[in-house]
PDB file of C-alpha atoms in Angstrom:
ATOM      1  CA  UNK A   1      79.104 -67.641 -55.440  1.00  0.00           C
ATOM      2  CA  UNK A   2      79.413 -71.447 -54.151  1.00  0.00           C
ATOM      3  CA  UNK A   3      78.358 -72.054 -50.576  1.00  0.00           C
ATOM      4  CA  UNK A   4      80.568 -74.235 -48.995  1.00  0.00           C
ATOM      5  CA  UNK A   5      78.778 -76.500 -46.115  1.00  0.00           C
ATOM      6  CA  UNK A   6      80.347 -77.949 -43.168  1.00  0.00           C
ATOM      7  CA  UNK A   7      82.158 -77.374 -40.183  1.00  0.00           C
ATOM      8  CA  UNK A   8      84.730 -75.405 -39.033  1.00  0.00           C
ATOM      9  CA  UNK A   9      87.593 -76.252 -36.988  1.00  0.00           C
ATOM     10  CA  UNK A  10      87.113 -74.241 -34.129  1.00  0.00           C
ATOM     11  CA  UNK A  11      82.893 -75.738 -34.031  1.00  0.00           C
ATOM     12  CA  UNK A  12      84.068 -79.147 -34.176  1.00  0.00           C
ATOM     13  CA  UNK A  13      86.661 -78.309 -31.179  1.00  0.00           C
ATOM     14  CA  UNK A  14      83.876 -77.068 -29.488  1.00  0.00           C
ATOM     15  CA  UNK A  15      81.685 -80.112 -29.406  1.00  0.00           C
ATOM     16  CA  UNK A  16      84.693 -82.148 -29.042  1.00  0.00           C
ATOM     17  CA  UNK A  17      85.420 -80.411 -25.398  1.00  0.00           C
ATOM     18  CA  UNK A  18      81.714 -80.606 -24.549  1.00  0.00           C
ATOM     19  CA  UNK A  19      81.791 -84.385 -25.124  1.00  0.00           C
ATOM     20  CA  UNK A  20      85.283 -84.533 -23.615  1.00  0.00           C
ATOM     21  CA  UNK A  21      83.962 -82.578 -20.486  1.00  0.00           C
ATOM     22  CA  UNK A  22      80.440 -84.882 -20.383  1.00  0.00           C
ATOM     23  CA  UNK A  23      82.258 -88.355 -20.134  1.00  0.00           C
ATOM     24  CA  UNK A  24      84.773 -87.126 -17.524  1.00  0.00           C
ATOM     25  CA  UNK A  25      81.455 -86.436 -15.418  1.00  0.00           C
ATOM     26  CA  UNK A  26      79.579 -89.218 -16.723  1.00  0.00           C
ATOM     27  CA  UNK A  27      82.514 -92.455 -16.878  1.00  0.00           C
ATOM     28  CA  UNK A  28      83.550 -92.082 -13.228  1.00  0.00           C
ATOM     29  CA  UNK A  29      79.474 -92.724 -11.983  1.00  0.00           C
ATOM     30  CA  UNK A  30      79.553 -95.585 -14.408  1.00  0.00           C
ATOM     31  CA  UNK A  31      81.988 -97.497 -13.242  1.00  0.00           C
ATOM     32  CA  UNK A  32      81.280 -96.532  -8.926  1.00  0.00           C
ATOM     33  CA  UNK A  33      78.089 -97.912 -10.003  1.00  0.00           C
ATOM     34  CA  UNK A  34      79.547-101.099 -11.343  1.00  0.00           C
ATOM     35  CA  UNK A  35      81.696-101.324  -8.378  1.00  0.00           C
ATOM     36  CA  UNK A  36      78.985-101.011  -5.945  1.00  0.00           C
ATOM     37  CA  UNK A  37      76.922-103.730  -8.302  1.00  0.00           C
ATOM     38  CA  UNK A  38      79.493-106.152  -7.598  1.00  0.00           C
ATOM     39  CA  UNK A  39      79.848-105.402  -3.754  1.00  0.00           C
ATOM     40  CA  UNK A  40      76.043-106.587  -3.458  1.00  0.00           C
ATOM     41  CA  UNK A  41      76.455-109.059  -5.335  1.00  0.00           C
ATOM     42  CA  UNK A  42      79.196-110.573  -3.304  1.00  0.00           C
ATOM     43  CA  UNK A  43      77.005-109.626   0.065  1.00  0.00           C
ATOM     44  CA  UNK A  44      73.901-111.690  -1.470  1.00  0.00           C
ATOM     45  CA  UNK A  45      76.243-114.461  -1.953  1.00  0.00           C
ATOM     46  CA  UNK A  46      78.221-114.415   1.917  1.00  0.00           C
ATOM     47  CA  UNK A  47      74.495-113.715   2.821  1.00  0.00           C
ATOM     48  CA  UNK A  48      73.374-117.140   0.705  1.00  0.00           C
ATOM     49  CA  UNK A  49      76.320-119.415   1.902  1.00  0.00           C
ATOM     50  CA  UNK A  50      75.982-118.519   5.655  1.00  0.00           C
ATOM     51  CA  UNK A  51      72.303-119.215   5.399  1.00  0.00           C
ATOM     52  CA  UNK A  52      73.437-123.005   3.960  1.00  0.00           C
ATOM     53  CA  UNK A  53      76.085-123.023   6.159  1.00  0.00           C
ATOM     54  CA  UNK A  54      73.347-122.570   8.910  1.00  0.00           C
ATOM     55  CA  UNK A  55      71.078-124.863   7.593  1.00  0.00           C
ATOM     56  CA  UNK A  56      73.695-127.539   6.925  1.00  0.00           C
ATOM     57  CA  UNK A  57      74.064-126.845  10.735  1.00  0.00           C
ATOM     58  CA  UNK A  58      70.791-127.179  11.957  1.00  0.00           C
ATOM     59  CA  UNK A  59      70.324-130.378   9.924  1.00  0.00           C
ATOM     60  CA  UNK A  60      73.501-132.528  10.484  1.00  0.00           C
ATOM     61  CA  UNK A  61      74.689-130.984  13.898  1.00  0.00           C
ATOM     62  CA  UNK A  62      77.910-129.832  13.218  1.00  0.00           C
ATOM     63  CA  UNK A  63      79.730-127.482  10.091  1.00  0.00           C
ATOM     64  CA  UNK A  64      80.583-129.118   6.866  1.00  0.00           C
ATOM     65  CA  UNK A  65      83.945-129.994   6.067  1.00  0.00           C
ATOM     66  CA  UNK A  66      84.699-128.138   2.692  1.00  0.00           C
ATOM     67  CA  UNK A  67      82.204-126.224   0.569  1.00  0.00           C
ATOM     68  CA  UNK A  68      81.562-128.608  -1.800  1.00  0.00           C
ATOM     69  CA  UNK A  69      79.983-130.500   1.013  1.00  0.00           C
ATOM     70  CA  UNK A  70      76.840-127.630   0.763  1.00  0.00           C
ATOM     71  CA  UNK A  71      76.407-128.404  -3.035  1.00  0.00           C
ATOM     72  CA  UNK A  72      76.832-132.716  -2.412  1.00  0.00           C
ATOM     73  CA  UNK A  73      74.115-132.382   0.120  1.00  0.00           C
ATOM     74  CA  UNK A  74      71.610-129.906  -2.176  1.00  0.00           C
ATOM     75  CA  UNK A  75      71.944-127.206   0.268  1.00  0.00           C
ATOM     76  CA  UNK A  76      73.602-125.036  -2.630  1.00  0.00           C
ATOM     77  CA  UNK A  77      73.470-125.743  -6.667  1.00  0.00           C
ATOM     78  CA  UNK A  78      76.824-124.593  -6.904  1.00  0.00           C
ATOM     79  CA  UNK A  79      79.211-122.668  -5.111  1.00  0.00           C
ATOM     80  CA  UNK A  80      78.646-118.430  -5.482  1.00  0.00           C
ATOM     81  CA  UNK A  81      81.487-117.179  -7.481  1.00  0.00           C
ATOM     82  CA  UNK A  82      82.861-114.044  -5.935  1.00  0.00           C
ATOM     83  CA  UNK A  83      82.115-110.568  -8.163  1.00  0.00           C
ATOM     84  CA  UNK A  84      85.369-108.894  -6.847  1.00  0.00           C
ATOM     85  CA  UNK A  85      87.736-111.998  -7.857  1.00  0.00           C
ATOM     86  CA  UNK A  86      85.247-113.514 -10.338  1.00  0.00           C
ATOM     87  CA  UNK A  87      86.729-117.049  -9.173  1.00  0.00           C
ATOM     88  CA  UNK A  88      84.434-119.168  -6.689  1.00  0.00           C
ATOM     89  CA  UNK A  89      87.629-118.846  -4.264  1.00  0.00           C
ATOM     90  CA  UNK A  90      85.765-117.934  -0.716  1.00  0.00           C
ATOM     91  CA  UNK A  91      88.543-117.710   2.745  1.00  0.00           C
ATOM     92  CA  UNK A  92      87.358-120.445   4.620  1.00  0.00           C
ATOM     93  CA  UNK A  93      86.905-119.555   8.441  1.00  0.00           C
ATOM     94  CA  UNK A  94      87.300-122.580  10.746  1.00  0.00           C
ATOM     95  CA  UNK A  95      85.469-123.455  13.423  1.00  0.00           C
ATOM     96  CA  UNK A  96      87.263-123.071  17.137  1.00  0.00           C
ATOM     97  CA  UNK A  97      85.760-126.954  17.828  1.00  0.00           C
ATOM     98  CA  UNK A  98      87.769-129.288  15.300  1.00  0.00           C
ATOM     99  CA  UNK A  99      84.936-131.786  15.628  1.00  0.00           C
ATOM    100  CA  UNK A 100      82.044-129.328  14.634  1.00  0.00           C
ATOM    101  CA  UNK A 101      83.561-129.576  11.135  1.00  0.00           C
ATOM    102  CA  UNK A 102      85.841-127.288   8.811  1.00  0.00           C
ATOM    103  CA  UNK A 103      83.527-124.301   7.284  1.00  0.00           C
ATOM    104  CA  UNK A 104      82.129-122.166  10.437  1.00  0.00           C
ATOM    105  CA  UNK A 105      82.298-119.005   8.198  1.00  0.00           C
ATOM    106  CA  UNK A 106      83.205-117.371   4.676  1.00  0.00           C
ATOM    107  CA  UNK A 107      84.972-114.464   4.238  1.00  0.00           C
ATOM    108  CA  UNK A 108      85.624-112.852   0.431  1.00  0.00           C
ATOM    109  CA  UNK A 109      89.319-113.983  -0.780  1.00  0.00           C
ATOM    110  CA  UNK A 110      89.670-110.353  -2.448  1.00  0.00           C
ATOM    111  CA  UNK A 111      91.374-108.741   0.586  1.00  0.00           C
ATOM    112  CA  UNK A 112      91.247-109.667   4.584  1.00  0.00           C
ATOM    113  CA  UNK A 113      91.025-108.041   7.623  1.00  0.00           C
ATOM    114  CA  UNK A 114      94.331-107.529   8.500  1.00  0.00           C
ATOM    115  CA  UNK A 115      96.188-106.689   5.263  1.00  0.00           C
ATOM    116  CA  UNK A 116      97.322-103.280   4.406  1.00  0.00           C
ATOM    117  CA  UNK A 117      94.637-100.916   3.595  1.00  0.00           C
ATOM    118  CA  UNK A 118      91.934-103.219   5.508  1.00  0.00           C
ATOM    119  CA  UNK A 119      90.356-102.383   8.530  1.00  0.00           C
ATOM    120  CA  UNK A 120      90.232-105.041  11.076  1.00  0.00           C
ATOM    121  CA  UNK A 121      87.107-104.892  12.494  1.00  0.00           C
ATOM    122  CA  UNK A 122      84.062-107.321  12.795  1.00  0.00           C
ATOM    123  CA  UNK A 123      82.899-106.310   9.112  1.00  0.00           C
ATOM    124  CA  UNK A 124      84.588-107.684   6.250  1.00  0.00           C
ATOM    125  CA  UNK A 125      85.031-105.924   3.201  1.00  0.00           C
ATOM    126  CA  UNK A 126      82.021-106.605   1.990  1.00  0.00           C
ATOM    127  CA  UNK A 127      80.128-104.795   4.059  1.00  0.00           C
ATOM    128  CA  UNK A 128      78.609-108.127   5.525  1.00  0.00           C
ATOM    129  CA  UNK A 129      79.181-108.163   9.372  1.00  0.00           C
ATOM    130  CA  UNK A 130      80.846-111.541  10.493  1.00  0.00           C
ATOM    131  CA  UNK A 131      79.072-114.070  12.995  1.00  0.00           C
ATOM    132  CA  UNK A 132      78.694-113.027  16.596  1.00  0.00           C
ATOM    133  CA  UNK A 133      81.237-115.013  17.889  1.00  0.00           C
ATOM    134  CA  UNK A 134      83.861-113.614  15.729  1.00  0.00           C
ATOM    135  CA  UNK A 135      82.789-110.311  16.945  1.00  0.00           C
ATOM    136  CA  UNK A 136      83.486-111.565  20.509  1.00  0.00           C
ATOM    137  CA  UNK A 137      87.022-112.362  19.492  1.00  0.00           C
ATOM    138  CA  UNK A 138      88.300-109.405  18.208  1.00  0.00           C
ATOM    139  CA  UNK A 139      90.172-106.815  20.108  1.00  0.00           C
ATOM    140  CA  UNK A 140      88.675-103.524  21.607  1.00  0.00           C
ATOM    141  CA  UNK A 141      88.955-100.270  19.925  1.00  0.00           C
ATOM    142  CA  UNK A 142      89.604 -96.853  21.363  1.00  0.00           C
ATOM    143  CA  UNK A 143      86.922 -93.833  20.770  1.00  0.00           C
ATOM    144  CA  UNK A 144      89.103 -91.508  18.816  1.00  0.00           C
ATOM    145  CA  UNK A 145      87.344 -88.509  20.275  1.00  0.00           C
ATOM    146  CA  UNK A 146      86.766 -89.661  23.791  1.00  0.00           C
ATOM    147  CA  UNK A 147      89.450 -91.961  23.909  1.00  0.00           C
ATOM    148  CA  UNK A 148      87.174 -94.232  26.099  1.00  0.00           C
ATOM    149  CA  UNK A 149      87.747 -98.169  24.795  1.00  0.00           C
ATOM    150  CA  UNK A 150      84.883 -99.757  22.940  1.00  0.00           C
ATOM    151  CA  UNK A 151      83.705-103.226  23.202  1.00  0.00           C
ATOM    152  CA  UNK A 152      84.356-105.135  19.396  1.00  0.00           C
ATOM    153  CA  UNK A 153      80.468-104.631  18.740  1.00  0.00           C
ATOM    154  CA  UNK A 154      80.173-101.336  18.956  1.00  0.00           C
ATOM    155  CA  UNK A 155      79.061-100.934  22.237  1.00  0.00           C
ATOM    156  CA  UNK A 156      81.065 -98.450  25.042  1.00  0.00           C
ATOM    157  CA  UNK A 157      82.275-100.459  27.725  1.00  0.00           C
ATOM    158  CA  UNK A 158      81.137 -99.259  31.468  1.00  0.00           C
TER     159      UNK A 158
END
């Protein structure tokens, strides 16, 4: 008698469904973790151009008047290219004073506070909380539970 090696259908359907069933588990925690990479990656960049931005501040007394400015002035190599939109394309916040100059504040150009699906609070999407003074600015929320109205930062109002 000849032996006949292999497989048989129903073992490789078998390890096929096993495989199947491992990347449905495993492919989802890939890409969350990819997603959450680039989500710190855009907060370390906010987090580096506010720190220039602050700088450029404490140096020439008042806000630049375009990005660029931070990289003519060495205070940045180049501008940090968003992860989200992979495009250096930061929203520009202005300041309130026209003569303090153009860039008070970035925010990431991948979605706003504001638009559909955003919330519209004093943290952009990022995760990064925006400066103080924006805080100040926004309106006050209502405690869902208590239904007592909450100061923008968090804070319960007397």
């Amino acid at each position: 008698m000849t032996l006949r090696r292999g497989f048989t259908l129903i073992e490789l359907t078998i390890v096929l469904a096993l495989v199947a069933l491992l990347l449905t588990i495993a492919v989802p925690r890939y890409f969350h973790s990819v997603d959450n990479g680039k989500l710190n990656v855009q907060r370390q960049n906010l987090a580096a151009i506010r720190d220039a931005l602050d700088k450029f501040y404490g140096d020439q007394g008042k806000y630049p008047d375009e990005l660029e400015d931070l990289v003519k002035k060495k205070y940045l190599r180049a501008i940090p290219v968003d992860p989200v939109t992979a495009l250096p394309n930061w929203t520009i916040v202005p300041s309130e004073d026209a003569s303090q100059g153009q860039v008070y504040d970035v925010r990431s150009a991948a979605q706003q506070p504001g638009e559909a699906g955003a919330p519209a609070s004093d943290v952009d999407r990022s995760g990064a909380p925006v400066r103080p003074d924006d805080a100040r600015t926004t309106a006050p929320r209502a405690d869902a539970q208590s239904g007592q109205v909450q100061a923008a930062g968090g804070t319960r109002a007397p």
